[in-house]
Amino acid sequence: MQTRALPGFRDFYPDDLVLRSHIFRTWREVAARYGFEEYDGPPLEPLELYTGKSGAEIVGQLYCFSDKGGREVALRPEMTPTLARMVAARANGLRKPIRWFSIPQLFRYERQQRGRLREHFQLNCDLIGEAGPLADAEIIALAIDVMRAFGLGAGDVRVRLSDRRVLTALLQGGGVAADQLGDAFQAIDRSERTPREALAAQLAAAGLGAAAVDEVFRVSSLRGWPAVQQALAESGAPAGASEPLARTITALEAMGLGEFIEVDLTIVRGLAYYTGTVFELFDAGRSLRAICGGGRYDTLLAGLGGVDLPALGFGMGDVVLGELLRERGLVPPAIGAIDVFVAGITADDEPHVLSVAHELRNAGFRCEFAFGGQALGRQLKLADARSAGQVVVIGPEERARGEVILKDLRKQAQRAIPRAAVVREVAAAAAHG
Ligand code: HAM
């Protein structure tokens, strides 16, 4: 029998789910602060949703097959095409700008490595119907504020920010032809993982001359806003190419988030549909892979649904983020499994145990009792193992007096209380605990 999950897939035992729930809760809480509404779509989609627009890398990683009706289908590797399809289908009826978020589980047949699995959960936040740079700042601020809500500051995480419009202006100014831009972007995207000679050979094969190849590497090594501005001035790039990026940076500074931002033209993003701002969020020490990536994709909705709406957003995975939170000791402690345990002393107490336990559950307490007639000592151990703060003990003598015993396990104290007052007394003790 196969006793393990498939490679790259995770079992979430309850202890593991503490971190996942913390991540989801925080994602939802911060997205709500920005007025984002939650949506979802199907995990299985038509294959062609990805083959047209997502780009070769992700298409090579698809889990795809023919279903029993002969349809070519794929498990979703990313959410953006689903979102674009959903919005395009109802574009006229939706109030703009659309602020939507989702937490899909995604599937990619990748080579498994640290921070990369074959399934992951990804917060997607997207803003649709706004072309101006304040929307870019808003989306980047949201990603940063998610980090801050986890307790991570500018010393822990950084946004590497770039803009394909700026890259295009610089590369074209340096002799890269319009039809070679795709190859140049791909080389820049791989420049931190692939040796320069291999990339240079690919660029040469794509028809770039030696000077243009050098220009690709020079542009991709530009760091910091002043250096980029100077390069733009020297290249004679059209005025305006850098204006959206400049305004995005200014807006983020006005929000007090400037210290998180590093302009870095190595960031271009692997997905094919980005048209403007692109960014990735990394741990400041850069020992982990990207926590989050996103950008502007102003032509995807027109391409998929025939609706011309500008759009941008990001995807933030749970895997690298989870590693970082564990590394920094930012995982919340598991809360006790239950609030109160109900124990009986004799077999005759059983119906009373059931009745009290049910009253407590009706009142909203997390409550358990033992299934077999176990000795009181064993029941108390069970209560302790379940982190119950309180135990209600029911025995024949107390019953005869119309009472039960309420034990406070944290204070190691106990007292008799009226049977009729159990819910009230447990609530009062919980409030003081
Ligand atoms: P992406 O860069 O492919 O973008 O993924 C975004 C984030 O998801 C990555 O930075 C990483 O944290 C996480 N991630 C991706 N693949 C894996 C994997 N195999 N294992 C673990 N984590 C992974 C997109 O998917 C775009 N659709 C994001 C977007 C939304 N752009 C605009 N809106």
Short mmCIF file of C-alpha atoms and ligand atoms in Angstrom, two decimals:
data_model
loop_
_atom_site.label_atom_id
_atom_site.label_comp_id
_atom_site.label_asym_id
_atom_site.label_seq_id
_atom_site.Cartn_x
_atom_site.Cartn_y
_atom_site.Cartn_z
CA MET A 1 0.00 0.00 0.00
CA GLN A 2 1.15 3.53 -0.82
CA THR A 3 1.60 5.11 2.61
CA ARG A 4 3.00 8.46 1.62
CA ALA A 5 1.62 11.45 -0.25
CA LEU A 6 2.92 11.97 -3.80
CA PRO A 7 6.24 13.83 -4.11
CA GLY A 8 5.68 17.57 -3.78
CA PHE A 9 2.26 17.15 -2.12
CA ARG A 10 1.68 17.78 1.57
CA ASP A 11 -0.32 16.12 4.30
CA PHE A 12 -1.52 18.72 6.76
CA TYR A 13 -1.67 17.17 10.22
CA PRO A 14 -3.51 19.35 12.78
CA ASP A 15 -0.20 20.78 14.06
CA ASP A 16 0.72 21.82 10.49
CA LEU A 17 -2.66 23.36 9.97
CA VAL A 18 -2.04 25.83 12.81
CA LEU A 19 0.44 27.68 10.59
CA ARG A 20 -1.66 27.36 7.43
CA SER A 21 -4.74 28.73 9.22
CA HIS A 22 -2.69 31.60 10.64
CA ILE A 23 -1.47 32.44 7.14
CA PHE A 24 -4.97 32.28 5.60
CA ARG A 25 -6.49 34.31 8.45
CA THR A 26 -3.87 37.03 8.10
CA TRP A 27 -4.22 37.09 4.30
CA ARG A 28 -7.99 37.53 4.57
CA GLU A 29 -7.70 40.16 7.28
CA VAL A 30 -5.26 42.39 5.35
CA ALA A 31 -7.09 41.95 2.01
CA ALA A 32 -10.29 43.09 3.76
CA ARG A 33 -8.49 46.22 5.05
CA TYR A 34 -7.96 47.22 1.42
CA GLY A 35 -11.59 46.60 0.51
CA PHE A 36 -10.89 43.36 -1.40
CA GLU A 37 -13.72 40.81 -1.80
CA GLU A 38 -13.09 37.06 -1.93
CA TYR A 39 -13.90 34.96 -5.04
CA ASP A 40 -13.06 31.45 -6.21
CA GLY A 41 -13.13 29.44 -9.43
CA PRO A 42 -12.79 25.80 -10.49
CA PRO A 43 -9.54 23.90 -9.79
CA LEU A 44 -9.86 22.15 -13.17
CA GLU A 45 -9.86 24.35 -16.28
CA PRO A 46 -9.70 23.95 -20.08
CA LEU A 47 -6.07 23.42 -21.07
CA GLU A 48 -6.22 26.24 -23.63
CA LEU A 49 -6.75 28.78 -20.85
CA TYR A 50 -3.01 28.46 -20.15
CA THR A 51 -1.44 27.49 -23.46
CA GLY A 52 -2.28 30.84 -25.07
CA LYS A 53 -1.14 33.38 -22.49
CA SER A 54 0.80 32.07 -19.51
CA GLY A 55 4.08 31.34 -21.27
CA ALA A 56 6.23 28.29 -21.98
CA GLU A 57 7.60 27.76 -18.48
CA ILE A 58 4.27 27.26 -16.76
CA VAL A 59 2.76 25.32 -19.68
CA GLY A 60 5.65 22.85 -19.38
CA GLN A 61 4.67 22.27 -15.75
CA LEU A 62 0.97 21.59 -16.24
CA TYR A 63 -0.88 18.64 -14.77
CA CYS A 64 -3.04 18.01 -17.82
CA PHE A 65 -5.04 15.14 -19.29
CA SER A 66 -8.07 14.31 -21.45
CA ASP A 67 -11.21 13.86 -19.36
CA LYS A 68 -13.78 11.13 -20.07
CA GLY A 69 -15.61 13.45 -22.45
CA GLY A 70 -12.42 13.93 -24.47
CA ARG A 71 -11.84 17.50 -23.24
CA GLU A 72 -8.25 18.65 -22.78
CA VAL A 73 -8.11 19.90 -19.19
CA ALA A 74 -5.50 21.08 -16.66
CA LEU A 75 -5.34 21.51 -12.89
CA ARG A 76 -4.94 25.25 -12.40
CA PRO A 77 -1.24 26.22 -12.11
CA GLU A 78 -2.10 29.87 -11.41
CA MET A 79 -5.23 31.91 -10.78
CA THR A 80 -4.80 34.89 -13.10
CA PRO A 81 -6.31 33.32 -16.28
CA THR A 82 -9.36 32.10 -14.30
CA LEU A 83 -9.79 35.57 -12.84
CA ALA A 84 -9.45 37.21 -16.26
CA ARG A 85 -12.04 34.81 -17.70
CA MET A 86 -14.49 35.39 -14.83
CA VAL A 87 -14.19 39.17 -14.97
CA ALA A 88 -14.39 39.30 -18.77
CA ALA A 89 -17.62 37.24 -18.68
CA ARG A 90 -19.38 39.81 -16.48
CA ALA A 91 -17.31 42.91 -17.15
CA ASN A 92 -20.25 45.22 -17.80
CA GLY A 93 -22.08 44.37 -14.59
CA LEU A 94 -19.10 44.74 -12.22
CA ARG A 95 -18.35 48.04 -10.49
CA LYS A 96 -14.81 49.23 -11.29
CA PRO A 97 -12.20 49.19 -10.10
CA ILE A 98 -12.69 45.57 -9.13
CA ARG A 99 -10.76 44.58 -5.98
CA TRP A 100 -10.85 40.82 -5.61
CA PHE A 101 -8.80 38.25 -3.75
CA SER A 102 -8.71 34.48 -3.64
CA ILE A 103 -6.74 31.70 -1.92
CA PRO A 104 -6.62 28.87 -4.49
CA GLN A 105 -4.60 25.69 -4.25
CA LEU A 106 -2.44 25.51 -7.38
CA PHE A 107 -0.64 22.62 -9.09
CA ARG A 108 2.63 22.67 -11.03
CA TYR A 109 4.71 19.66 -11.99
CA GLU A 110 7.99 21.30 -10.95
CA ARG A 111 11.27 19.79 -9.92
CA GLN A 112 10.76 19.61 -6.18
CA GLN A 113 13.21 21.75 -4.21
CA ARG A 114 13.32 24.01 -1.19
CA GLY A 115 10.39 26.41 -1.43
CA ARG A 116 9.00 24.72 -4.54
CA LEU A 117 6.38 21.97 -4.32
CA ARG A 118 3.89 20.48 -6.75
CA GLU A 119 0.97 22.07 -4.96
CA HIS A 120 0.78 25.28 -3.00
CA PHE A 121 -1.77 27.79 -1.79
CA GLN A 122 -1.48 31.28 -3.15
CA LEU A 123 -3.06 34.53 -2.05
CA ASN A 124 -4.09 36.35 -5.23
CA CYS A 125 -5.00 40.02 -4.97
CA ASP A 126 -5.93 41.77 -8.20
CA LEU A 127 -7.18 45.24 -9.06
CA ILE A 128 -8.99 45.49 -12.38
CA GLY A 129 -10.17 48.52 -14.29
CA GLU A 130 -7.58 51.10 -13.20
CA ALA A 131 -4.63 52.02 -15.42
CA GLY A 132 -3.06 54.70 -13.20
CA PRO A 133 0.05 54.13 -11.07
CA LEU A 134 -1.78 54.63 -7.76
CA ALA A 135 -3.27 51.18 -8.39
CA ASP A 136 0.26 49.79 -8.72
CA ALA A 137 1.23 51.41 -5.42
CA GLU A 138 -1.94 50.08 -3.81
CA ILE A 139 -1.23 46.48 -4.86
CA ILE A 140 2.43 46.64 -3.75
CA ALA A 141 1.40 48.25 -0.44
CA LEU A 142 -1.06 45.44 0.14
CA ALA A 143 1.68 42.83 -0.36
CA ILE A 144 3.96 44.73 2.05
CA ASP A 145 1.19 45.14 4.63
CA VAL A 146 0.57 41.39 4.56
CA MET A 147 4.24 40.97 5.54
CA ARG A 148 3.91 43.59 8.28
CA ALA A 149 0.81 41.84 9.65
CA PHE A 150 2.95 38.70 10.09
CA GLY A 151 5.48 40.74 12.09
CA LEU A 152 8.01 41.16 9.25
CA GLY A 153 9.56 44.58 8.66
CA ALA A 154 11.88 46.22 6.12
CA GLY A 155 14.81 44.42 7.77
CA ASP A 156 13.17 41.10 6.91
CA VAL A 157 11.61 41.49 3.47
CA ARG A 158 12.13 43.64 0.37
CA VAL A 159 10.19 44.38 -2.79
CA ARG A 160 12.33 44.20 -5.92
CA LEU A 161 10.55 46.52 -8.31
CA SER A 162 10.84 46.96 -12.06
CA ASP A 163 8.73 47.93 -15.05
CA ARG A 164 8.64 46.22 -18.45
CA ARG A 165 7.94 49.61 -20.07
CA VAL A 166 11.24 50.91 -18.66
CA LEU A 167 13.07 47.74 -19.68
CA THR A 168 11.59 48.00 -23.18
CA ALA A 169 12.69 51.62 -23.55
CA LEU A 170 16.23 50.85 -22.36
CA LEU A 171 16.63 47.69 -24.44
CA GLN A 172 15.27 49.26 -27.61
CA GLY A 173 17.51 52.26 -27.02
CA GLY A 174 20.40 49.78 -26.82
CA GLY A 175 19.66 48.14 -30.15
CA VAL A 176 17.32 45.27 -29.22
CA ALA A 177 14.59 44.97 -31.87
CA ALA A 178 10.92 44.81 -30.91
CA ASP A 179 10.62 41.18 -31.96
CA GLN A 180 13.67 40.25 -29.84
CA LEU A 181 12.26 41.72 -26.62
CA GLY A 182 10.66 38.44 -25.56
CA ASP A 183 14.01 36.64 -25.78
CA ALA A 184 15.73 39.47 -23.93
CA PHE A 185 13.11 39.36 -21.13
CA GLN A 186 13.52 35.61 -20.83
CA ALA A 187 17.31 35.91 -20.55
CA ILE A 188 16.97 38.61 -17.87
CA ASP A 189 14.45 36.47 -15.98
CA ARG A 190 16.92 33.57 -15.94
CA SER A 191 20.04 35.65 -15.31
CA GLU A 192 20.27 34.76 -11.62
CA ARG A 193 19.95 31.01 -12.24
CA THR A 194 21.74 30.42 -15.57
CA PRO A 195 25.41 31.12 -16.51
CA ARG A 196 25.90 34.25 -18.57
CA GLU A 197 27.61 32.40 -21.46
CA ALA A 198 24.58 30.13 -21.92
CA LEU A 199 22.23 33.12 -21.99
CA ALA A 200 24.49 35.03 -24.37
CA ALA A 201 24.49 32.04 -26.72
CA GLN A 202 20.67 31.90 -26.63
CA LEU A 203 20.42 35.61 -27.35
CA ALA A 204 22.85 35.34 -30.23
CA ALA A 205 20.82 32.45 -31.63
CA ALA A 206 17.73 34.67 -31.40
CA GLY A 207 19.52 37.15 -33.68
CA LEU A 208 20.88 39.72 -31.21
CA GLY A 209 24.25 41.23 -32.19
CA ALA A 210 27.12 41.31 -29.68
CA ALA A 211 26.43 44.93 -28.68
CA ALA A 212 22.74 44.21 -28.09
CA VAL A 213 23.61 41.14 -25.98
CA ASP A 214 25.92 43.27 -23.82
CA GLU A 215 23.15 45.83 -23.50
CA VAL A 216 20.75 43.19 -22.16
CA PHE A 217 23.21 42.32 -19.36
CA ARG A 218 24.01 45.97 -18.65
CA VAL A 219 20.34 46.89 -18.33
CA SER A 220 19.52 43.90 -16.14
CA SER A 221 22.28 44.84 -13.70
CA LEU A 222 20.90 48.34 -13.05
CA ARG A 223 20.04 48.84 -9.37
CA GLY A 224 18.39 51.78 -7.66
CA TRP A 225 16.12 54.46 -9.02
CA PRO A 226 18.84 57.11 -9.66
CA ALA A 227 20.90 54.67 -11.78
CA VAL A 228 17.81 53.74 -13.81
CA GLN A 229 16.90 57.39 -14.36
CA GLN A 230 20.43 58.17 -15.52
CA ALA A 231 20.43 55.22 -17.92
CA LEU A 232 17.09 56.38 -19.33
CA ALA A 233 18.41 59.89 -19.87
CA GLU A 234 21.53 58.56 -21.62
CA SER A 235 19.62 56.16 -23.84
CA GLY A 236 17.34 58.86 -25.22
CA ALA A 237 14.33 56.79 -24.17
CA PRO A 238 10.98 58.44 -24.86
CA ALA A 239 9.95 60.80 -22.06
CA GLY A 240 7.15 59.16 -20.15
CA ALA A 241 8.55 55.62 -20.25
CA SER A 242 9.50 55.88 -16.60
CA GLU A 243 6.65 58.07 -15.38
CA PRO A 244 4.40 55.26 -14.06
CA LEU A 245 7.30 53.73 -12.11
CA ALA A 246 8.32 57.14 -10.74
CA ARG A 247 4.76 57.83 -9.57
CA THR A 248 4.41 54.39 -8.06
CA ILE A 249 7.59 54.89 -6.02
CA THR A 250 6.49 58.37 -4.90
CA ALA A 251 3.11 56.99 -3.78
CA LEU A 252 4.71 54.16 -1.81
CA GLU A 253 7.00 56.68 -0.11
CA ALA A 254 3.97 58.81 0.79
CA MET A 255 2.43 55.72 2.41
CA GLY A 256 5.57 55.35 4.53
CA LEU A 257 6.63 52.15 2.77
CA GLY A 258 9.61 53.48 0.79
CA GLU A 259 12.16 51.55 2.86
CA PHE A 260 10.75 48.24 1.56
CA ILE A 261 11.38 49.14 -2.10
CA GLU A 262 14.46 48.38 -4.21
CA VAL A 263 14.39 49.22 -7.91
CA ASP A 264 15.99 46.21 -9.57
CA LEU A 265 15.81 45.66 -13.33
CA THR A 266 16.63 41.93 -13.04
CA ILE A 267 12.98 41.47 -12.17
CA VAL A 268 11.00 40.88 -15.34
CA ARG A 269 8.87 37.85 -14.29
CA GLY A 270 8.55 34.57 -16.15
CA LEU A 271 4.87 34.80 -17.04
CA ALA A 272 4.24 36.09 -20.54
CA TYR A 273 1.30 38.41 -19.92
CA TYR A 274 2.91 41.23 -17.88
CA THR A 275 2.92 44.61 -19.61
CA GLY A 276 4.16 47.19 -17.07
CA THR A 277 5.11 47.22 -13.40
CA VAL A 278 6.57 43.90 -12.23
CA PHE A 279 7.72 43.08 -8.71
CA GLU A 280 8.78 40.27 -6.42
CA LEU A 281 9.01 40.13 -2.67
CA PHE A 282 12.04 38.39 -1.12
CA ASP A 283 13.46 37.82 2.34
CA ALA A 284 16.05 40.53 2.89
CA GLY A 285 18.92 38.02 3.19
CA ARG A 286 17.83 36.45 -0.12
CA SER A 287 18.34 32.94 1.21
CA LEU A 288 14.86 31.86 0.08
CA ARG A 289 13.00 31.96 -3.21
CA ALA A 290 10.43 34.68 -3.96
CA ILE A 291 7.60 34.96 -1.44
CA CYS A 292 5.38 36.83 -3.84
CA GLY A 293 5.35 38.01 -7.43
CA GLY A 294 3.07 40.12 -9.54
CA GLY A 295 2.60 42.99 -11.91
CA ARG A 296 0.45 44.73 -14.44
CA TYR A 297 -1.19 42.74 -17.24
CA ASP A 298 -3.21 45.31 -19.19
CA THR A 299 -3.89 43.16 -22.28
CA LEU A 300 -4.77 39.75 -20.76
CA LEU A 301 -8.51 40.39 -20.38
CA ALA A 302 -8.77 41.50 -23.98
CA GLY A 303 -6.82 38.40 -25.05
CA LEU A 304 -8.93 35.95 -23.06
CA GLY A 305 -12.35 37.53 -23.01
CA GLY A 306 -12.38 40.34 -25.53
CA VAL A 307 -12.83 42.96 -22.80
CA ASP A 308 -10.36 45.81 -22.74
CA LEU A 309 -9.65 46.41 -19.05
CA PRO A 310 -6.31 47.25 -17.44
CA ALA A 311 -5.39 45.00 -14.54
CA LEU A 312 -2.68 44.14 -12.06
CA GLY A 313 -2.12 41.95 -9.05
CA PHE A 314 0.12 39.51 -7.26
CA GLY A 315 0.33 35.94 -6.09
CA MET A 316 1.85 35.12 -2.68
CA GLY A 317 2.56 31.46 -1.93
CA ASP A 318 2.25 29.77 1.45
CA VAL A 319 5.44 27.65 1.12
CA VAL A 320 8.27 30.19 1.21
CA LEU A 321 6.27 32.44 3.52
CA GLY A 322 5.76 29.52 5.93
CA GLU A 323 9.51 28.79 5.90
CA LEU A 324 10.31 32.41 6.68
CA LEU A 325 7.77 32.59 9.53
CA ARG A 326 9.18 29.38 11.03
CA GLU A 327 12.74 30.67 10.66
CA ARG A 328 11.83 33.90 12.48
CA GLY A 329 9.82 32.19 15.24
CA LEU A 330 6.64 33.92 14.06
CA VAL A 331 4.39 30.85 14.17
CA PRO A 332 1.61 31.29 16.74
CA PRO A 333 1.36 28.61 19.45
CA ALA A 334 -1.34 26.00 18.97
CA ILE A 335 -4.40 26.95 20.97
CA GLY A 336 -5.76 24.23 23.24
CA ALA A 337 -8.02 21.79 21.48
CA ILE A 338 -10.92 22.22 23.94
CA ASP A 339 -12.17 24.56 26.69
CA VAL A 340 -13.77 22.14 29.08
CA PHE A 341 -13.85 18.40 29.77
CA VAL A 342 -16.78 16.67 31.50
CA ALA A 343 -15.90 13.64 33.65
CA GLY A 344 -18.13 11.12 35.45
CA ILE A 345 -17.22 9.00 38.45
CA THR A 346 -19.62 6.05 38.13
CA ALA A 347 -21.53 4.43 35.26
CA ASP A 348 -24.74 6.04 36.59
CA ASP A 349 -23.25 9.47 35.97
CA GLU A 350 -23.06 8.92 32.21
CA PRO A 351 -26.44 10.47 31.20
CA HIS A 352 -25.60 13.50 33.35
CA VAL A 353 -22.18 13.83 31.71
CA LEU A 354 -23.86 13.76 28.29
CA SER A 355 -26.45 16.31 29.33
CA VAL A 356 -23.92 18.75 30.84
CA ALA A 357 -21.55 18.35 27.89
CA HIS A 358 -24.36 19.12 25.47
CA GLU A 359 -25.41 22.19 27.41
CA LEU A 360 -21.84 23.46 27.29
CA ARG A 361 -21.58 22.81 23.54
CA ASN A 362 -24.90 24.57 22.95
CA ALA A 363 -23.41 27.54 24.77
CA GLY A 364 -20.46 27.54 22.34
CA PHE A 365 -17.78 25.87 24.47
CA ARG A 366 -15.44 23.35 22.92
CA CYS A 367 -16.20 20.34 25.07
CA GLU A 368 -15.31 16.62 25.26
CA PHE A 369 -15.94 13.65 27.57
CA ALA A 370 -14.43 10.16 27.78
CA PHE A 371 -16.10 7.38 25.79
CA GLY A 372 -15.41 4.35 28.01
CA GLY A 373 -16.04 4.16 31.78
CA GLN A 374 -12.53 5.24 32.71
CA ALA A 375 -11.27 6.02 36.21
CA LEU A 376 -11.35 9.71 37.11
CA GLY A 377 -7.54 9.92 37.08
CA ARG A 378 -7.40 8.81 33.44
CA GLN A 379 -10.15 11.22 32.48
CA LEU A 380 -8.23 14.09 34.07
CA LYS A 381 -5.10 13.08 32.15
CA LEU A 382 -7.13 13.09 28.95
CA ALA A 383 -8.45 16.56 29.81
CA ASP A 384 -4.89 17.75 30.33
CA ALA A 385 -3.69 16.23 27.07
CA ARG A 386 -6.45 18.12 25.25
CA SER A 387 -5.37 21.37 26.99
CA ALA A 388 -8.75 21.83 28.65
CA GLY A 389 -8.68 24.72 31.11
CA GLN A 390 -11.59 23.38 33.12
CA VAL A 391 -13.12 20.03 34.08
CA VAL A 392 -16.66 19.46 35.31
CA VAL A 393 -16.72 16.35 37.51
CA ILE A 394 -20.06 14.65 38.12
CA GLY A 395 -20.42 12.02 40.87
CA PRO A 396 -23.30 10.43 42.80
CA GLU A 397 -22.73 12.46 46.00
CA GLU A 398 -22.64 15.81 44.21
CA ARG A 399 -25.67 14.84 42.15
CA ALA A 400 -27.60 14.02 45.31
CA ARG A 401 -26.94 17.62 46.43
CA GLY A 402 -27.83 19.10 43.00
CA GLU A 403 -24.18 20.05 42.46
CA VAL A 404 -21.14 19.29 40.31
CA ILE A 405 -17.42 19.93 40.92
CA LEU A 406 -15.72 22.55 38.75
CA LYS A 407 -11.96 22.09 38.53
CA ASP A 408 -9.70 24.81 37.17
CA LEU A 409 -6.70 22.89 35.81
CA ARG A 410 -4.56 26.00 35.34
CA LYS A 411 -5.05 27.25 38.90
CA GLN A 412 -5.15 23.74 40.36
CA ALA A 413 -8.31 24.71 42.27
CA GLN A 414 -11.76 23.18 42.58
CA ARG A 415 -15.12 23.97 44.13
CA ALA A 416 -18.70 22.69 44.19
CA ILE A 417 -21.22 24.65 42.11
CA PRO A 418 -24.97 24.19 41.53
CA ARG A 419 -25.69 21.86 38.60
CA ALA A 420 -28.04 24.50 37.16
CA ALA A 421 -25.23 27.08 37.07
CA VAL A 422 -22.65 25.06 35.06
CA VAL A 423 -22.69 27.16 31.90
CA ARG A 424 -22.58 30.45 33.80
CA GLU A 425 -19.75 29.30 36.10
CA VAL A 426 -17.67 27.82 33.27
CA ALA A 427 -18.09 31.08 31.31
CA ALA A 428 -17.07 33.18 34.33
CA ALA A 429 -13.99 31.02 35.00
CA ALA A 430 -13.02 31.11 31.29
CA ALA A 431 -13.32 34.91 31.27
CA HIS A 432 -10.99 35.17 34.28
CA GLY A 433 -8.60 32.46 33.03
P1 HAM B 1 4.20 33.23 -9.76
O1 HAM B 1 5.44 34.06 -9.66
O2 HAM B 1 4.24 32.07 -10.68
O3 HAM B 1 3.02 34.21 -10.16
O4 HAM B 1 3.81 32.72 -8.31
C1 HAM B 1 3.67 33.63 -7.24
C2 HAM B 1 4.24 33.05 -5.95
O5 HAM B 1 3.66 31.77 -5.71
C3 HAM B 1 5.74 32.78 -5.98
O6 HAM B 1 6.46 33.93 -5.63
C4 HAM B 1 5.88 31.68 -4.93
O7 HAM B 1 5.89 32.20 -3.60
C5 HAM B 1 4.59 30.91 -5.08
N1 HAM B 1 4.83 29.71 -5.92
C6 HAM B 1 4.79 29.59 -7.26
N2 HAM B 1 5.06 28.34 -7.66
C7 HAM B 1 5.26 27.62 -6.52
C8 HAM B 1 5.56 26.25 -6.24
N3 HAM B 1 5.72 25.36 -7.20
N4 HAM B 1 5.70 25.88 -4.95
C9 HAM B 1 5.55 26.77 -3.94
N5 HAM B 1 5.25 28.06 -4.14
C10 HAM B 1 5.11 28.49 -5.41
C11 HAM B 1 1.75 33.83 -10.50
O8 HAM B 1 1.31 32.73 -10.31
C12 HAM B 1 0.89 34.97 -11.00
N6 HAM B 1 -0.36 34.40 -11.53
C13 HAM B 1 0.64 35.95 -9.87
C14 HAM B 1 -0.22 37.10 -10.26
C15 HAM B 1 -1.47 37.36 -9.81
N7 HAM B 1 0.10 38.04 -11.13
C16 HAM B 1 -0.91 38.90 -11.22
N8 HAM B 1 -1.89 38.48 -10.44
#
